[in-house]
Amino acid sequence: MDTFSAAVMLFLIMDPLGNLPIFASILRHIEPKKRRRVLIRELLIALVIMMLFLFAGEAILSFLNLRTESVSIAGGIILFLIAIRMIFPQPGGVVGLAAGEEPFIVPMAIPLMAGPSVLAALILLAHTDNTRMTDWTIALLSAWGASAVILLFYKLFTKVLGEKGLTAVERLMGMVLVMISVQMFLDGVANYISHTGL
């Protein structure tokens, strides 16, 4: 796989367009003057985590005695809980925060931006050919940069959709996210069973 193909793959897995309604819903409950700062902070945290998994993912999982399947299962559970809140809104939005309270790391950095699929893909890239870490780093930075630009302009999409349109998209994305989270969970369980021979 060349650098461009790896970058496209990571960009598609990050799914910034799919995450737009979720990010907008979370940021809606934060003071307007703090929104960009929170978004940039979460994007940078996601980048640090993804870099960490690219260079030390296998070592971290081995040290903690965790299988890659556990990353997928845990991410699926978290995404499922977020999706339920999107479909059935509660005070405090999809993450249950009080108005004005800032999300930190979860769920914007993890699992929305640096999700289990992205982390698993990064571990796989490093495992496949660890002599091309520079190429994989460029691919990751390119995919993250393109995703960050799209998410930083979430207000433009919010204006186009409007309040009702955003709510409708949020409910629809909630349904999609339920399916994605269940699939992520099932993939983790299936991989675990196949690897352990149960």
Coordinates of N, CA and C in Angstrom, one line a residue:
M1 N 0.8 -1.2 0.0 CA 0.0 0.0 0.0 C 0.9 1.2 0.0
D2 N 0.6 2.2 -0.9 CA 1.4 3.4 -0.9 C 0.8 4.4 0.0
T3 N 1.6 5.6 0.2 CA 1.2 6.6 1.2 C -0.2 7.2 0.9
F4 N -0.5 7.5 -0.4 CA -1.8 8.1 -0.7 C -2.9 7.1 -0.4
S5 N -2.8 5.8 -0.7 CA -3.8 4.9 -0.5 C -4.1 4.7 1.0
A6 N -3.0 4.7 1.8 CA -3.1 4.7 3.3 C -3.8 5.9 3.8
A7 N -3.5 7.1 3.3 CA -4.1 8.3 3.7 C -5.6 8.3 3.4
V8 N -6.0 7.8 2.2 CA -7.4 7.8 1.8 C -8.1 6.8 2.7
M9 N -7.5 5.6 3.0 CA -8.1 4.6 3.8 C -8.4 5.2 5.2
L10 N -7.4 5.8 5.8 CA -7.6 6.4 7.2 C -8.6 7.5 7.2
F11 N -8.6 8.3 6.1 CA -9.6 9.4 6.0 C -11.1 8.8 6.0
L12 N -11.3 7.8 5.2 CA -12.6 7.2 5.1 C -13.0 6.5 6.4
I13 N -12.0 5.9 7.1 CA -12.3 5.3 8.4 C -12.7 6.4 9.5
M14 N -11.9 7.5 9.4 CA -12.2 8.6 10.4 C -13.6 9.2 10.1
D15 N -14.1 9.2 8.9 CA -15.5 9.6 8.5 C -15.8 11.0 9.1
P16 N -15.1 12.0 8.7 CA -15.4 13.4 9.3 C -16.8 13.9 8.9
L17 N -17.3 13.5 7.7 CA -18.6 14.0 7.3 C -19.7 13.3 8.1
G18 N -19.5 12.0 8.4 CA -20.4 11.3 9.2 C -20.4 11.8 10.7
N19 N -19.3 12.3 11.1 CA -19.2 12.8 12.5 C -19.7 14.2 12.7
L20 N -19.9 14.9 11.6 CA -20.3 16.3 11.7 C -21.5 16.6 12.5
P21 N -22.6 15.8 12.3 CA -23.8 16.1 13.1 C -23.5 15.8 14.6
I22 N -22.7 14.8 14.9 CA -22.4 14.5 16.3 C -21.6 15.6 17.0
F23 N -20.5 16.0 16.3 CA -19.7 17.1 16.8 C -20.5 18.4 17.0
A24 N -21.4 18.7 16.0 CA -22.2 19.9 16.1 C -23.2 19.8 17.3
S25 N -23.7 18.6 17.5 CA -24.6 18.4 18.6 C -23.9 18.6 20.0
I26 N -22.7 18.1 20.1 CA -21.9 18.2 21.3 C -21.5 19.7 21.5
L27 N -21.1 20.3 20.5 CA -20.6 21.7 20.6 C -21.7 22.7 20.8
R28 N -22.9 22.3 20.4 CA -24.1 23.2 20.6 C -24.3 23.6 22.1
H29 N -23.9 22.7 23.0 CA -24.1 22.9 24.4 C -23.0 23.7 25.1
I30 N -22.0 24.1 24.3 CA -20.9 24.8 24.8 C -21.0 26.3 24.4
E31 N -20.5 27.2 25.3 CA -20.5 28.6 25.0 C -19.8 28.8 23.6
P32 N -20.5 29.7 22.8 CA -19.9 29.9 21.4 C -18.5 30.3 21.4
K33 N -18.0 31.1 22.3 CA -16.6 31.6 22.3 C -15.6 30.5 22.6
K34 N -16.1 29.4 23.2 CA -15.2 28.3 23.6 C -15.2 27.1 22.6
R35 N -16.2 27.2 21.7 CA -16.3 26.0 20.8 C -15.1 25.7 19.9
R36 N -14.5 26.7 19.3 CA -13.4 26.4 18.4 C -12.2 25.9 19.2
R37 N -12.0 26.5 20.4 CA -10.9 26.0 21.3 C -11.0 24.6 21.7
V38 N -12.3 24.2 22.1 CA -12.6 22.8 22.5 C -12.3 21.9 21.3
L39 N -12.8 22.3 20.1 CA -12.7 21.4 19.0 C -11.3 21.2 18.6
I40 N -10.5 22.3 18.6 CA -9.0 22.2 18.2 C -8.3 21.3 19.2
R41 N -8.6 21.5 20.5 CA -8.0 20.7 21.6 C -8.3 19.2 21.4
E42 N -9.6 18.9 21.1 CA -10.0 17.5 21.0 C -9.3 16.9 19.7
L43 N -9.2 17.6 18.6 CA -8.6 17.2 17.4 C -7.1 16.9 17.7
L44 N -6.4 17.7 18.4 CA -5.0 17.5 18.7 C -4.8 16.3 19.6
I45 N -5.7 16.2 20.6 CA -5.6 15.0 21.5 C -5.8 13.7 20.7
A46 N -6.7 13.7 19.7 CA -7.0 12.6 18.8 C -5.7 12.3 18.0
L47 N -5.1 13.3 17.5 CA -3.8 13.1 16.7 C -2.7 12.5 17.6
V48 N -2.6 13.0 18.8 CA -1.5 12.4 19.7 C -1.8 10.9 20.0
I49 N -3.1 10.6 20.2 CA -3.5 9.2 20.5 C -3.2 8.3 19.3
M50 N -3.6 8.8 18.1 CA -3.3 8.1 16.9 C -1.9 7.8 16.6
M51 N -1.1 8.9 16.8 CA 0.4 8.8 16.7 C 1.0 7.7 17.7
L52 N 0.4 7.8 18.9 CA 0.9 6.8 19.9 C 0.6 5.4 19.5
F53 N -0.6 5.2 18.9 CA -1.0 3.8 18.5 C -0.2 3.4 17.3
L54 N 0.1 4.4 16.4 CA 0.9 4.0 15.2 C 2.3 3.5 15.6
F55 N 2.9 4.2 16.6 CA 4.3 3.9 16.9 C 4.4 2.9 18.1
A56 N 3.4 2.8 18.9 CA 3.6 2.0 20.1 C 2.3 1.1 20.4
G57 N 1.4 1.0 19.4 CA 0.1 0.3 19.7 C 0.3 -1.1 20.1
E58 N 1.1 -1.8 19.4 CA 1.3 -3.3 19.7 C 1.9 -3.4 21.1
A59 N 2.9 -2.6 21.3 CA 3.6 -2.6 22.6 C 2.7 -2.3 23.8
I60 N 1.8 -1.3 23.6 CA 0.9 -0.9 24.7 C -0.1 -2.0 25.0
L61 N -0.7 -2.6 23.9 CA -1.7 -3.7 24.1 C -1.0 -4.9 24.8
S62 N 0.2 -5.2 24.4 CA 1.0 -6.3 24.9 C 1.3 -6.0 26.4
F63 N 1.7 -4.8 26.7 CA 2.0 -4.5 28.1 C 0.8 -4.6 29.0
L64 N -0.4 -4.1 28.5 CA -1.6 -4.2 29.3 C -2.3 -5.6 29.2
N65 N -1.6 -6.5 28.4 CA -2.2 -7.8 28.2 C -3.6 -7.7 27.6
L66 N -3.8 -6.8 26.6 CA -5.0 -6.7 25.9 C -4.9 -7.1 24.5
R67 N -6.0 -7.6 24.0 CA -6.1 -8.0 22.6 C -6.6 -6.9 21.8
T68 N -6.3 -6.8 20.5 CA -6.9 -5.7 19.6 C -8.4 -5.8 19.6
E69 N -8.9 -7.0 19.8 CA -10.4 -7.2 19.8 C -11.1 -6.4 20.9
S70 N -10.4 -6.2 22.0 CA -10.9 -5.5 23.2 C -11.1 -4.0 22.8
V71 N -10.2 -3.5 22.0 CA -10.4 -2.1 21.5 C -11.7 -1.9 20.7
S72 N -11.9 -2.9 19.9 CA -13.1 -2.9 19.0 C -14.4 -3.0 19.9
I73 N -14.4 -4.0 20.8 CA -15.6 -4.2 21.7 C -15.9 -3.0 22.6
A74 N -14.8 -2.5 23.2 CA -15.0 -1.3 24.1 C -15.5 -0.1 23.3
G75 N -15.0 0.1 22.1 CA -15.4 1.3 21.3 C -16.8 1.1 20.8
G76 N -17.2 -0.1 20.5 CA -18.6 -0.4 20.1 C -19.6 -0.1 21.2
I77 N -19.2 -0.4 22.4 CA -20.1 -0.2 23.6 C -20.3 1.4 23.8
I78 N -19.2 2.1 23.7 CA -19.2 3.5 23.9 C -20.0 4.2 22.8
L79 N -19.8 3.8 21.6 CA -20.6 4.4 20.5 C -22.0 4.1 20.6
F80 N -22.4 2.9 21.0 CA -23.8 2.5 21.2 C -24.5 3.4 22.2
L81 N -23.8 3.7 23.3 CA -24.4 4.6 24.3 C -24.6 6.0 23.8
I82 N -23.6 6.5 23.0 CA -23.7 7.8 22.4 C -24.9 7.8 21.4
A83 N -25.0 6.7 20.6 CA -26.1 6.7 19.6 C -27.5 6.7 20.2
I84 N -27.6 6.0 21.3 CA -28.9 6.0 22.0 C -29.3 7.4 22.5
R85 N -28.3 8.1 22.9 CA -28.6 9.5 23.4 C -28.9 10.4 22.2
M86 N -28.4 10.1 21.0 CA -28.7 10.9 19.8 C -30.1 10.6 19.3
I87 N -30.6 9.4 19.4 CA -31.9 9.0 19.0 C -33.0 9.5 20.0
F88 N -32.6 9.4 21.3 CA -33.5 9.8 22.4 C -32.9 10.9 23.2
P89 N -32.9 12.1 22.7 CA -32.2 13.3 23.3 C -32.6 13.4 24.8
Q90 N -31.6 13.8 25.6 CA -31.7 14.1 27.0 C -31.1 15.4 27.3
P91 N -31.4 16.0 28.4 CA -30.7 17.3 28.8 C -29.2 17.1 28.9
G92 N -28.5 17.9 28.2 CA -27.0 17.8 28.2 C -26.5 17.2 26.9
G93 N -27.4 16.9 26.0 CA -26.9 16.4 24.7 C -26.5 15.0 24.7
V94 N -25.7 14.6 23.7 CA -25.3 13.2 23.5 C -24.3 12.7 24.5
V95 N -23.7 13.5 25.2 CA -22.7 13.1 26.2 C -23.1 13.3 27.6
G96 N -24.4 13.8 27.8 CA -24.9 14.0 29.1 C -24.2 15.1 29.9
L97 N -23.6 16.1 29.3 CA -23.0 17.2 30.0 C -23.9 18.3 30.2
A98 N -23.7 19.0 31.3 CA -24.5 20.2 31.6 C -24.2 21.3 30.6
A99 N -25.2 22.2 30.4 CA -24.9 23.2 29.4 C -23.7 24.0 29.8
G100 N -22.8 24.2 28.8 CA -21.6 24.9 29.0 C -20.4 24.1 29.5
E101 N -20.7 22.8 29.9 CA -19.6 22.0 30.3 C -18.9 21.4 29.1
E102 N -17.6 21.3 29.2 CA -16.8 20.9 28.0 C -16.5 19.4 28.1
P103 N -16.7 18.7 26.9 CA -16.3 17.3 26.8 C -14.7 17.3 26.8
F104 N -14.2 16.2 27.4 CA -12.7 16.1 27.4 C -12.3 14.7 27.0
I105 N -11.7 14.5 25.9 CA -11.2 13.3 25.3 C -12.4 12.4 24.8
V106 N -13.3 12.0 25.7 CA -14.4 11.2 25.3 C -15.6 12.1 25.2
P107 N -16.4 12.1 24.1 CA -16.3 11.1 23.0 C -15.7 11.7 21.8
M108 N -15.3 13.0 21.8 CA -14.9 13.7 20.6 C -13.5 13.1 20.1
A109 N -12.6 13.1 20.9 CA -11.2 12.6 20.5 C -11.3 11.1 20.4
I110 N -11.9 10.4 21.4 CA -12.1 9.0 21.4 C -13.5 8.7 21.8
P111 N -14.3 8.0 21.0 CA -14.0 7.2 19.9 C -14.3 7.8 18.5
L112 N -14.9 9.0 18.5 CA -15.4 9.6 17.3 C -14.3 9.9 16.3
M113 N -13.2 10.5 16.7 CA -12.1 10.8 15.8 C -11.1 9.7 15.7
A114 N -10.5 9.4 16.9 CA -9.6 8.2 17.0 C -10.3 7.0 17.4
G115 N -11.1 6.5 16.6 CA -12.0 5.3 16.9 C -11.2 4.0 16.8
P116 N -11.8 2.9 17.3 CA -11.2 1.6 17.3 C -10.7 1.2 15.9
S117 N -11.6 1.5 14.9 CA -11.2 1.1 13.5 C -9.9 1.8 13.1
V118 N -9.8 3.1 13.4 CA -8.6 3.9 13.0 C -7.4 3.3 13.8
L119 N -7.5 3.1 15.1 CA -6.4 2.6 15.9 C -6.0 1.2 15.4
A120 N -7.0 0.4 15.1 CA -6.6 -1.0 14.6 C -5.9 -0.9 13.3
A121 N -6.4 0.0 12.4 CA -5.8 0.2 11.1 C -4.3 0.7 11.2
L122 N -4.1 1.6 12.2 CA -2.7 2.1 12.4 C -1.8 1.0 12.9
I123 N -2.3 0.2 13.8 CA -1.5 -0.9 14.4 C -1.2 -1.9 13.2
L124 N -2.2 -2.1 12.3 CA -2.0 -3.0 11.2 C -1.0 -2.5 10.2
L125 N -1.0 -1.2 9.9 CA 0.0 -0.6 9.0 C 1.4 -0.8 9.6
A126 N 1.5 -0.4 10.9 CA 2.9 -0.5 11.5 C 3.3 -2.0 11.5
H127 N 2.4 -2.9 11.8 CA 2.7 -4.3 11.8 C 3.1 -4.9 10.5
T128 N 2.4 -4.4 9.4 CA 2.6 -4.9 8.1 C 4.0 -4.6 7.6
D129 N 4.5 -3.3 7.8 CA 5.8 -2.9 7.3 C 6.3 -1.8 8.2
N130 N 7.1 -2.1 9.2 CA 7.5 -1.1 10.2 C 8.8 -0.4 9.7
T131 N 9.2 -0.7 8.4 CA 10.3 0.1 7.9 C 9.8 1.4 7.1
R132 N 8.5 1.5 7.0 CA 7.9 2.6 6.3 C 7.1 3.5 7.3
M133 N 7.6 3.7 8.5 CA 6.9 4.5 9.5 C 6.8 6.0 9.0
T134 N 7.7 6.5 8.3 CA 7.6 7.9 7.7 C 6.4 8.0 6.8
D135 N 6.3 7.0 5.9 CA 5.1 7.0 5.0 C 3.8 6.9 5.8
W136 N 3.7 6.1 6.8 CA 2.5 5.9 7.5 C 2.2 7.2 8.3
T137 N 3.3 7.9 8.8 CA 3.1 9.1 9.5 C 2.5 10.2 8.6
I138 N 3.1 10.3 7.4 CA 2.6 11.3 6.4 C 1.1 11.0 6.1
A139 N 0.8 9.7 5.9 CA -0.6 9.3 5.6 C -1.5 9.7 6.7
L140 N -1.1 9.5 8.0 CA -2.0 9.8 9.1 C -2.2 11.3 9.2
L141 N -1.1 12.1 9.1 CA -1.2 13.5 9.2 C -2.1 14.1 8.1
S142 N -2.0 13.5 6.9 CA -2.8 14.0 5.7 C -4.3 13.7 6.0
A143 N -4.6 12.5 6.4 CA -6.0 12.1 6.7 C -6.6 13.0 7.9
W144 N -5.7 13.1 8.9 CA -6.2 13.9 10.1 C -6.4 15.4 9.7
G145 N -5.5 15.9 8.9 CA -5.6 17.3 8.5 C -6.8 17.6 7.6
A146 N -7.1 16.7 6.7 CA -8.4 16.8 5.9 C -9.6 16.7 6.8
S147 N -9.6 15.8 7.7 CA -10.7 15.6 8.6 C -10.9 16.8 9.5
A148 N -9.8 17.4 10.0 CA -9.8 18.5 10.9 C -10.4 19.7 10.2
V149 N -10.0 20.0 8.9 CA -10.6 21.1 8.2 C -12.1 21.0 8.0
I150 N -12.6 19.8 7.7 CA -14.0 19.6 7.5 C -14.7 19.9 8.8
L151 N -14.2 19.3 9.9 CA -14.9 19.5 11.2 C -14.8 20.9 11.8
L152 N -13.7 21.6 11.4 CA -13.6 23.0 11.9 C -14.6 23.9 11.2
F153 N -15.1 23.5 10.0 CA -16.1 24.3 9.3 C -17.6 23.7 9.6
Y154 N -17.7 23.1 10.7 CA -19.1 22.5 11.0 C -20.2 23.5 11.0
K155 N -19.8 24.8 11.4 CA -20.8 25.9 11.5 C -21.5 26.1 10.1
L156 N -20.7 26.0 9.1 CA -21.2 26.2 7.7 C -22.3 25.2 7.4
F157 N -22.0 23.9 7.8 CA -23.0 22.9 7.5 C -24.2 23.0 8.4
T158 N -24.0 23.6 9.6 CA -25.1 23.8 10.6 C -26.0 24.9 10.0
K159 N -25.5 25.9 9.4 CA -26.3 27.0 8.8 C -27.1 26.5 7.6
V160 N -26.4 25.6 6.8 CA -27.1 25.1 5.6 C -28.3 24.2 6.0
L161 N -28.0 23.3 7.1 CA -29.1 22.4 7.5 C -30.2 23.0 8.3
G162 N -29.8 24.0 9.2 CA -30.7 24.6 10.1 C -30.9 23.8 11.3
E163 N -31.6 24.3 12.3 CA -31.8 23.6 13.6 C -32.6 22.3 13.4
K164 N -33.7 22.4 12.7 CA -34.5 21.2 12.5 C -33.8 20.2 11.6
G165 N -33.1 20.6 10.6 CA -32.4 19.8 9.7 C -31.3 19.0 10.5
L166 N -30.6 19.8 11.4 CA -29.5 19.2 12.1 C -30.0 18.1 13.1
T167 N -31.2 18.4 13.7 CA -31.8 17.5 14.6 C -32.2 16.2 13.9
A168 N -32.8 16.4 12.6 CA -33.1 15.2 11.8 C -31.9 14.4 11.4
V169 N -30.8 15.1 11.0 CA -29.6 14.4 10.7 C -29.0 13.7 11.9
E170 N -29.1 14.3 13.0 CA -28.6 13.7 14.3 C -29.3 12.4 14.6
R171 N -30.6 12.4 14.5 CA -31.4 11.2 14.7 C -31.0 10.1 13.7
L172 N -30.9 10.5 12.4 CA -30.5 9.6 11.4 C -29.1 9.0 11.7
M173 N -28.2 9.9 12.0 CA -26.8 9.4 12.3 C -26.8 8.5 13.5
G174 N -27.7 8.8 14.5 CA -27.8 8.0 15.7 C -28.2 6.5 15.3
M175 N -29.1 6.4 14.3 CA -29.5 5.1 13.9 C -28.4 4.4 13.2
V176 N -27.6 5.1 12.3 CA -26.5 4.6 11.6 C -25.4 4.2 12.6
L177 N -25.2 5.0 13.6 CA -24.2 4.8 14.7 C -24.5 3.5 15.5
V178 N -25.8 3.3 15.7 CA -26.2 2.1 16.4 C -25.7 0.8 15.6
M179 N -26.0 0.9 14.3 CA -25.6 -0.2 13.5 C -24.1 -0.4 13.4
I180 N -23.3 0.7 13.3 CA -21.9 0.7 13.3 C -21.3 0.1 14.6
S181 N -21.9 0.6 15.7 CA -21.4 0.2 17.0 C -21.7 -1.3 17.3
V182 N -22.8 -1.8 16.8 CA -23.1 -3.2 17.0 C -22.2 -4.0 16.1
Q183 N -21.9 -3.6 14.9 CA -21.0 -4.3 14.0 C -19.6 -4.3 14.6
M184 N -19.2 -3.2 15.1 CA -17.9 -3.1 15.7 C -17.8 -4.1 16.9
F185 N -18.8 -4.2 17.7 CA -18.9 -5.1 18.8 C -18.8 -6.5 18.4
L186 N -19.6 -6.8 17.3 CA -19.7 -8.2 16.8 C -18.4 -8.6 16.2
D187 N -17.7 -7.7 15.4 CA -16.4 -7.9 14.8 C -15.4 -8.3 15.9
G188 N -15.4 -7.5 17.0 CA -14.5 -7.8 18.1 C -14.7 -9.1 18.7
V189 N -16.0 -9.5 18.9 CA -16.3 -10.8 19.5 C -15.9 -11.9 18.5
A190 N -16.3 -11.7 17.2 CA -16.0 -12.8 16.2 C -14.5 -13.0 16.1
N191 N -13.7 -11.9 16.1 CA -12.3 -12.0 16.0 C -11.7 -12.7 17.2
Y192 N -12.2 -12.4 18.4 CA -11.8 -13.0 19.6 C -12.0 -14.5 19.6
I193 N -13.2 -14.9 19.2 CA -13.6 -16.3 19.2 C -12.7 -17.0 18.2
S194 N -12.5 -16.5 17.0 CA -11.7 -17.1 15.9 C -10.2 -17.3 16.4
H195 N -9.7 -16.3 17.1 CA -8.3 -16.3 17.5 C -8.1 -17.3 18.7
T196 N -9.1 -17.4 19.6 CA -9.0 -18.2 20.8 C -9.5 -19.7 20.5
G197 N -10.2 -19.8 19.4 CA -10.6 -21.2 19.0 C -11.8 -21.7 19.8
L198 N -12.6 -20.8 20.4 CA -13.7 -21.2 21.2 C -14.8 -21.7 20.3

